[in-house]
Coordinates of N, CA and C in Angstrom, one line a residue:
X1 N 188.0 161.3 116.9 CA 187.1 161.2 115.8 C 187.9 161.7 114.6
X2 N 188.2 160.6 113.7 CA 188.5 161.5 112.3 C 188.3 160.5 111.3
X3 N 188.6 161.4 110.0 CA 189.0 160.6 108.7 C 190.6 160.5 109.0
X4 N 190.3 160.3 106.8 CA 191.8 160.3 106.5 C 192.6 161.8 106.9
X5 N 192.4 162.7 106.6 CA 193.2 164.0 107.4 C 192.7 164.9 108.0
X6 N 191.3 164.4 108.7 CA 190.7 165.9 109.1 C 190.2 165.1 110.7
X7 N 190.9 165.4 111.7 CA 190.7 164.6 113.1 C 190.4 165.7 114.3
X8 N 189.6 165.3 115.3 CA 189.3 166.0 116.1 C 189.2 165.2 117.3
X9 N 189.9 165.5 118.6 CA 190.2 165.2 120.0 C 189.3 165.9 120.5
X10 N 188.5 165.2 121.5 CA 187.3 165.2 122.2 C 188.0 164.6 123.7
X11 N 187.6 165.0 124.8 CA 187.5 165.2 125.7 C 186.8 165.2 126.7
X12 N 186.4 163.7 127.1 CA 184.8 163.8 127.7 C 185.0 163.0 129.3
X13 N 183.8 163.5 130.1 CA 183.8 162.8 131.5 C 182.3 162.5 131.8
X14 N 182.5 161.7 133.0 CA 180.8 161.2 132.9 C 181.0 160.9 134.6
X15 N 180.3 162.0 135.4 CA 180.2 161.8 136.5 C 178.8 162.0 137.1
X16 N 178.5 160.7 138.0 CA 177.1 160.8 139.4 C 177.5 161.5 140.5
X17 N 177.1 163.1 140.1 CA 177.5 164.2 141.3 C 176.3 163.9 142.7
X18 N 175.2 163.3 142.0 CA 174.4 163.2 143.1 C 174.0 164.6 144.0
X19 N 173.3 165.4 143.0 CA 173.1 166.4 143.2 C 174.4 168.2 143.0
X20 N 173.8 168.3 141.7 CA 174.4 169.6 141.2 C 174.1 171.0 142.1
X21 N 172.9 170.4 142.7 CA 172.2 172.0 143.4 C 173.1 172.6 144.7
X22 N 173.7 171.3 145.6 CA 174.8 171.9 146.6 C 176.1 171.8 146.4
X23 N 176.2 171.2 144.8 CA 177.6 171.2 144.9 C 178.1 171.8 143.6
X24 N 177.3 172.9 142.7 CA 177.9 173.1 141.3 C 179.1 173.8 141.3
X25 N 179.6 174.8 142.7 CA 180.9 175.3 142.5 C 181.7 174.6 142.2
X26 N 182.1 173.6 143.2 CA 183.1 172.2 143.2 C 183.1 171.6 141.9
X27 N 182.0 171.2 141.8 CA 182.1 170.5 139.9 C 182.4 171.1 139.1
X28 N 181.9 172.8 138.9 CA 182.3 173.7 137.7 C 184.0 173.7 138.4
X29 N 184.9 173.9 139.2 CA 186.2 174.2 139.5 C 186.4 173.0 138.6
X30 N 186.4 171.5 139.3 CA 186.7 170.6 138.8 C 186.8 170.1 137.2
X31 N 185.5 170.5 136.8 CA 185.5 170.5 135.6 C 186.3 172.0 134.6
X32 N 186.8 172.7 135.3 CA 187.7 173.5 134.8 C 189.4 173.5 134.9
X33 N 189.3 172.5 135.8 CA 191.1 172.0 135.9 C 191.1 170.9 135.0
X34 N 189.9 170.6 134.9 CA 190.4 169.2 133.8 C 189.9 169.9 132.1
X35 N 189.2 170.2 132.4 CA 188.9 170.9 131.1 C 188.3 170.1 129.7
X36 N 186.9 169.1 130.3 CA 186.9 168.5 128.9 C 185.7 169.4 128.0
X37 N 185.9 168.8 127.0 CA 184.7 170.0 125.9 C 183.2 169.3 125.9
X38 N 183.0 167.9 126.9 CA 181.5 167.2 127.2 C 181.6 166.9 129.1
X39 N 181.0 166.8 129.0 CA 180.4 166.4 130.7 C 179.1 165.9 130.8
X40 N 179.1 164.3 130.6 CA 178.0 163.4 131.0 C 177.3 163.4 132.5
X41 N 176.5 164.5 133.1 CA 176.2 164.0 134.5 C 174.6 163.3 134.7
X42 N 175.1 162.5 135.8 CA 173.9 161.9 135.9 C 173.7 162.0 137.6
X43 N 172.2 162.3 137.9 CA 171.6 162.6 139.2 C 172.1 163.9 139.6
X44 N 171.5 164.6 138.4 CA 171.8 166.1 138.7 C 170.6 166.8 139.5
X45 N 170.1 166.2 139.7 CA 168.7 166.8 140.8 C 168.5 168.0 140.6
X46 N 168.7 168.4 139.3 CA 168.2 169.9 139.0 C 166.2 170.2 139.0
X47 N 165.8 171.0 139.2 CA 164.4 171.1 139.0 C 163.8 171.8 138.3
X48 N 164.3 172.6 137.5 CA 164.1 173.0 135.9 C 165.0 173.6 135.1
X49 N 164.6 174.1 134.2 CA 165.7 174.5 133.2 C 166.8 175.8 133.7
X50 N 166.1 177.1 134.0 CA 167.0 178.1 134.4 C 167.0 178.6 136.0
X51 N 168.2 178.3 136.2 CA 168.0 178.7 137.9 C 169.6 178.6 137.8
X52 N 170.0 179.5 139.4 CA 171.0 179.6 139.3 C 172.3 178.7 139.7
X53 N 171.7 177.5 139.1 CA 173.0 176.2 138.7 C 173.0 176.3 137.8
X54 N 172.1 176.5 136.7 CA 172.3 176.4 135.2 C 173.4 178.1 134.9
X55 N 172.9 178.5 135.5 CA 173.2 180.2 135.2 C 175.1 179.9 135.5
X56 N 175.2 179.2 136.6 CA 177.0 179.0 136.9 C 177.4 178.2 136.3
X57 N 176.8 177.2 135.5 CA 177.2 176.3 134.6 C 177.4 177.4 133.2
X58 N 176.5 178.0 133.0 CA 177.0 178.9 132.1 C 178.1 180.1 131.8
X59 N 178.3 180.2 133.0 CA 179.3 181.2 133.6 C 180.8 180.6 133.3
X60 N 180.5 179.7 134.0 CA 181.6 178.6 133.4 C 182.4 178.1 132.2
X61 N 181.9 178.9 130.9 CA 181.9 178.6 129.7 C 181.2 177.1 129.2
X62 N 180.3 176.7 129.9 CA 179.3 175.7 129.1 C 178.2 175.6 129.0
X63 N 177.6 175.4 128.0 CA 175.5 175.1 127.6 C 175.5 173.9 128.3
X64 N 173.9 173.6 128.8 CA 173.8 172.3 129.5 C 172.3 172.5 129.0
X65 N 172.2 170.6 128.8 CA 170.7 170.5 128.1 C 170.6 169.2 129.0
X66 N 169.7 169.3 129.6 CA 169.1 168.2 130.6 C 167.7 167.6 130.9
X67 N 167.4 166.8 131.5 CA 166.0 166.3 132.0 C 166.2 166.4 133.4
X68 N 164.9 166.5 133.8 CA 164.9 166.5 135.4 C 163.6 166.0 135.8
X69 N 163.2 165.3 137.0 CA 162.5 164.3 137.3 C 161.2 165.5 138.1
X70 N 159.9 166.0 137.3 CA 159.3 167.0 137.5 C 158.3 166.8 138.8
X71 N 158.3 165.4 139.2 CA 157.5 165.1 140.4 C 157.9 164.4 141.4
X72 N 159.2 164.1 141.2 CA 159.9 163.7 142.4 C 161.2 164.1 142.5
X73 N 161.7 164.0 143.6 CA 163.1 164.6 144.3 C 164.0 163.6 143.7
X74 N 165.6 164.0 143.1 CA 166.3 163.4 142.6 C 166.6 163.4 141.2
X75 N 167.2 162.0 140.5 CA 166.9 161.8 139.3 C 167.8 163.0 138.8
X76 N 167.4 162.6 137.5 CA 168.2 163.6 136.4 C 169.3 163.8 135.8
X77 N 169.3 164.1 134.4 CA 170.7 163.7 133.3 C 171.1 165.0 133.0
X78 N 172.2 165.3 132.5 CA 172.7 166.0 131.9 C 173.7 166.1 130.9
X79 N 174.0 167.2 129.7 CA 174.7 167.4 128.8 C 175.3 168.5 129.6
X80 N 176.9 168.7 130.2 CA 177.3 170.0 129.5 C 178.7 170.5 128.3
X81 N 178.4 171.1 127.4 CA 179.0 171.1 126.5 C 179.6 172.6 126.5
X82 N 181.2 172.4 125.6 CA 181.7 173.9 125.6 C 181.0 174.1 124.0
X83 N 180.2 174.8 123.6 CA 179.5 175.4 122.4 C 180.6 176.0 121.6
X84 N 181.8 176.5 122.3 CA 182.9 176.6 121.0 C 183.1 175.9 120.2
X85 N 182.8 174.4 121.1 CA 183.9 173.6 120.4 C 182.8 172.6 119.6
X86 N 181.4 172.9 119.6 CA 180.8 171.9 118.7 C 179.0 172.8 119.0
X87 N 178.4 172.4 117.8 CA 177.2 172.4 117.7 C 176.5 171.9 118.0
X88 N 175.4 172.2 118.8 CA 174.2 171.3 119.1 C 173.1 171.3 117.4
X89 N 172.8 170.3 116.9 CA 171.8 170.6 116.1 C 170.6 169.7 116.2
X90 N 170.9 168.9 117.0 CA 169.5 168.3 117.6 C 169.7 167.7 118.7
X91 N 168.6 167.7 119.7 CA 168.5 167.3 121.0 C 167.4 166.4 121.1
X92 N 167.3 164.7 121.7 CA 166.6 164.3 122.1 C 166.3 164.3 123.9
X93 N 165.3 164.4 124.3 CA 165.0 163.9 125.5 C 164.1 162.8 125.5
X94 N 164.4 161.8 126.5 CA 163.5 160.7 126.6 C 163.4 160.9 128.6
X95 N 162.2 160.0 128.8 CA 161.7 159.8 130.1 C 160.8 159.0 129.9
X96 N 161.5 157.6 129.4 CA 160.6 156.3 129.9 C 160.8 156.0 131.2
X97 N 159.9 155.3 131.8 CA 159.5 154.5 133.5 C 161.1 153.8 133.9
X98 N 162.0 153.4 133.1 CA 163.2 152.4 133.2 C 164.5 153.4 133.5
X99 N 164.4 154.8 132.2 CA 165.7 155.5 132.4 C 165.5 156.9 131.9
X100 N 166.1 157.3 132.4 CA 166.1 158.9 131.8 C 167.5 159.1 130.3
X101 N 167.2 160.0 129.8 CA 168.2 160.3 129.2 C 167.7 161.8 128.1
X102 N 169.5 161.9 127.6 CA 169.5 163.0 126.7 C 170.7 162.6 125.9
X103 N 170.2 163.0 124.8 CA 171.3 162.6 123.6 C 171.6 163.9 122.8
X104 N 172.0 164.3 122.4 CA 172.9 165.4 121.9 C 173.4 165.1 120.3
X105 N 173.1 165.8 119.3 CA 173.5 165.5 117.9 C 174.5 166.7 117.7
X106 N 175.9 166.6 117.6 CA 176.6 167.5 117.6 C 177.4 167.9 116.2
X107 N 177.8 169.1 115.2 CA 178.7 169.0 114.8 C 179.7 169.4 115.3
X108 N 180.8 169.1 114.6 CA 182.0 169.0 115.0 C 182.9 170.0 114.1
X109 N 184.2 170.9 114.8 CA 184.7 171.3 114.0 C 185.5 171.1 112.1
X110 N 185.0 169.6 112.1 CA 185.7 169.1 111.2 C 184.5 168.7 110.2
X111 N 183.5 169.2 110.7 CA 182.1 169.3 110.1 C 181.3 167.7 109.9
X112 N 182.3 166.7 111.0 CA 181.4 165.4 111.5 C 180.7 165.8 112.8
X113 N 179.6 164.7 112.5 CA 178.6 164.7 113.5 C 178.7 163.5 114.6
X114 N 178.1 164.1 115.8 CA 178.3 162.9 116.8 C 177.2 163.1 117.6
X115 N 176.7 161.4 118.2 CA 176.1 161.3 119.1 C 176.0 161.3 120.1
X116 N 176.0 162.3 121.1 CA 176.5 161.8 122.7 C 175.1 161.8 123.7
X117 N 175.2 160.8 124.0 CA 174.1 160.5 125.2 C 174.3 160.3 126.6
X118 N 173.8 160.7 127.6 CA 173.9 160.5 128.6 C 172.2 159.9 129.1
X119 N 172.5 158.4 130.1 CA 171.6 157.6 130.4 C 171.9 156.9 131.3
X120 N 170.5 157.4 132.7 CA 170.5 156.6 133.6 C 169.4 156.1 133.9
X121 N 169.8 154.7 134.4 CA 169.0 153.7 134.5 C 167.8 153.9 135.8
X122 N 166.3 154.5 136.0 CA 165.7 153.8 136.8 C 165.4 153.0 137.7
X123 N 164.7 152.2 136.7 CA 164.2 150.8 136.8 C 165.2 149.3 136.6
X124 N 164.4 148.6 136.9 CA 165.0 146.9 137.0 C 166.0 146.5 135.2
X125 N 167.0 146.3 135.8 CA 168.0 145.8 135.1 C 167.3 145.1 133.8
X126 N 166.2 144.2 134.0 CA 165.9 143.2 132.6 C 164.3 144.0 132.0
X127 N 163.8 144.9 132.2 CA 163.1 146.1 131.7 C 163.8 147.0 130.9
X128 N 164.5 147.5 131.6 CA 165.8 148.8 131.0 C 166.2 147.8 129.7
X129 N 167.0 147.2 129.6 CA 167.6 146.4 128.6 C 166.1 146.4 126.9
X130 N 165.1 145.9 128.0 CA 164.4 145.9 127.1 C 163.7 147.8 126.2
X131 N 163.7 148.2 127.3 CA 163.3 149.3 127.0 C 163.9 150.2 126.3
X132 N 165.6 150.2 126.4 CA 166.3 151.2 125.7 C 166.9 150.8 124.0

């Protein structure tokens, strides 16, 4: 991301852990040898905001802003971000019938903003299209 002289290297992965709840050590290690400053997950099967997968994700050195599916098993998106390296200044959540998602308004050291979203699809391929 840059202009004419002011540029900033981002660092981002986007993985279907298919459940963060039995496996957040492995993912946080993982995501600490590679080291990016975003992590798109999707089917984080988390079931609410603070518990202690969020708590090791934070231990970790990262904030995480997510949705999770409040009446059934599964599902669920995730942000996690290193907060050094960027600002959150707005957070959308959506939970239409087709897909889940979270989008993230970030600044950036270089004092640009960015959009990052993370979105998984539900529902039927020609709904979704329509819906998102």
């Amino acid at each position: 991301i840059s202009d004419h002289n002011n540029s900033v290297s981002l660092k981002c992965l986007s993985w279907n852990v298919r459940s963060l709840n039995n496996k957040v050590d492995p993912v946080m290690e993982y995501l600490s040898t590679e080291d990016p400053q975003i992590a798109f997950i999707q089917e984080t099967w988390l079931t609410d905001s603070k518990n202690h997968v969020t708590a090791t994700i934070k231990a970790h050195g990262y904030d995480v802003h997510h949705l999770h599916r409040p009446n059934t098993r599964g599902g669920g998106v995730g942000i996690l971000y290193k907060s050094c390296s960027m600002k959150v200044v707005k957070l959308f959540i959506s939970n239409i019938p087709t897909f889940e998602s979270v989008t993230l308004k970030v600044k950036l050291p270089n004092k640009k903003f960015l959009l990052c979203s993370c979105v998984y699809r539900t529902g039927p391929v020609s709904t979704f299209i329509h819906d998102f």
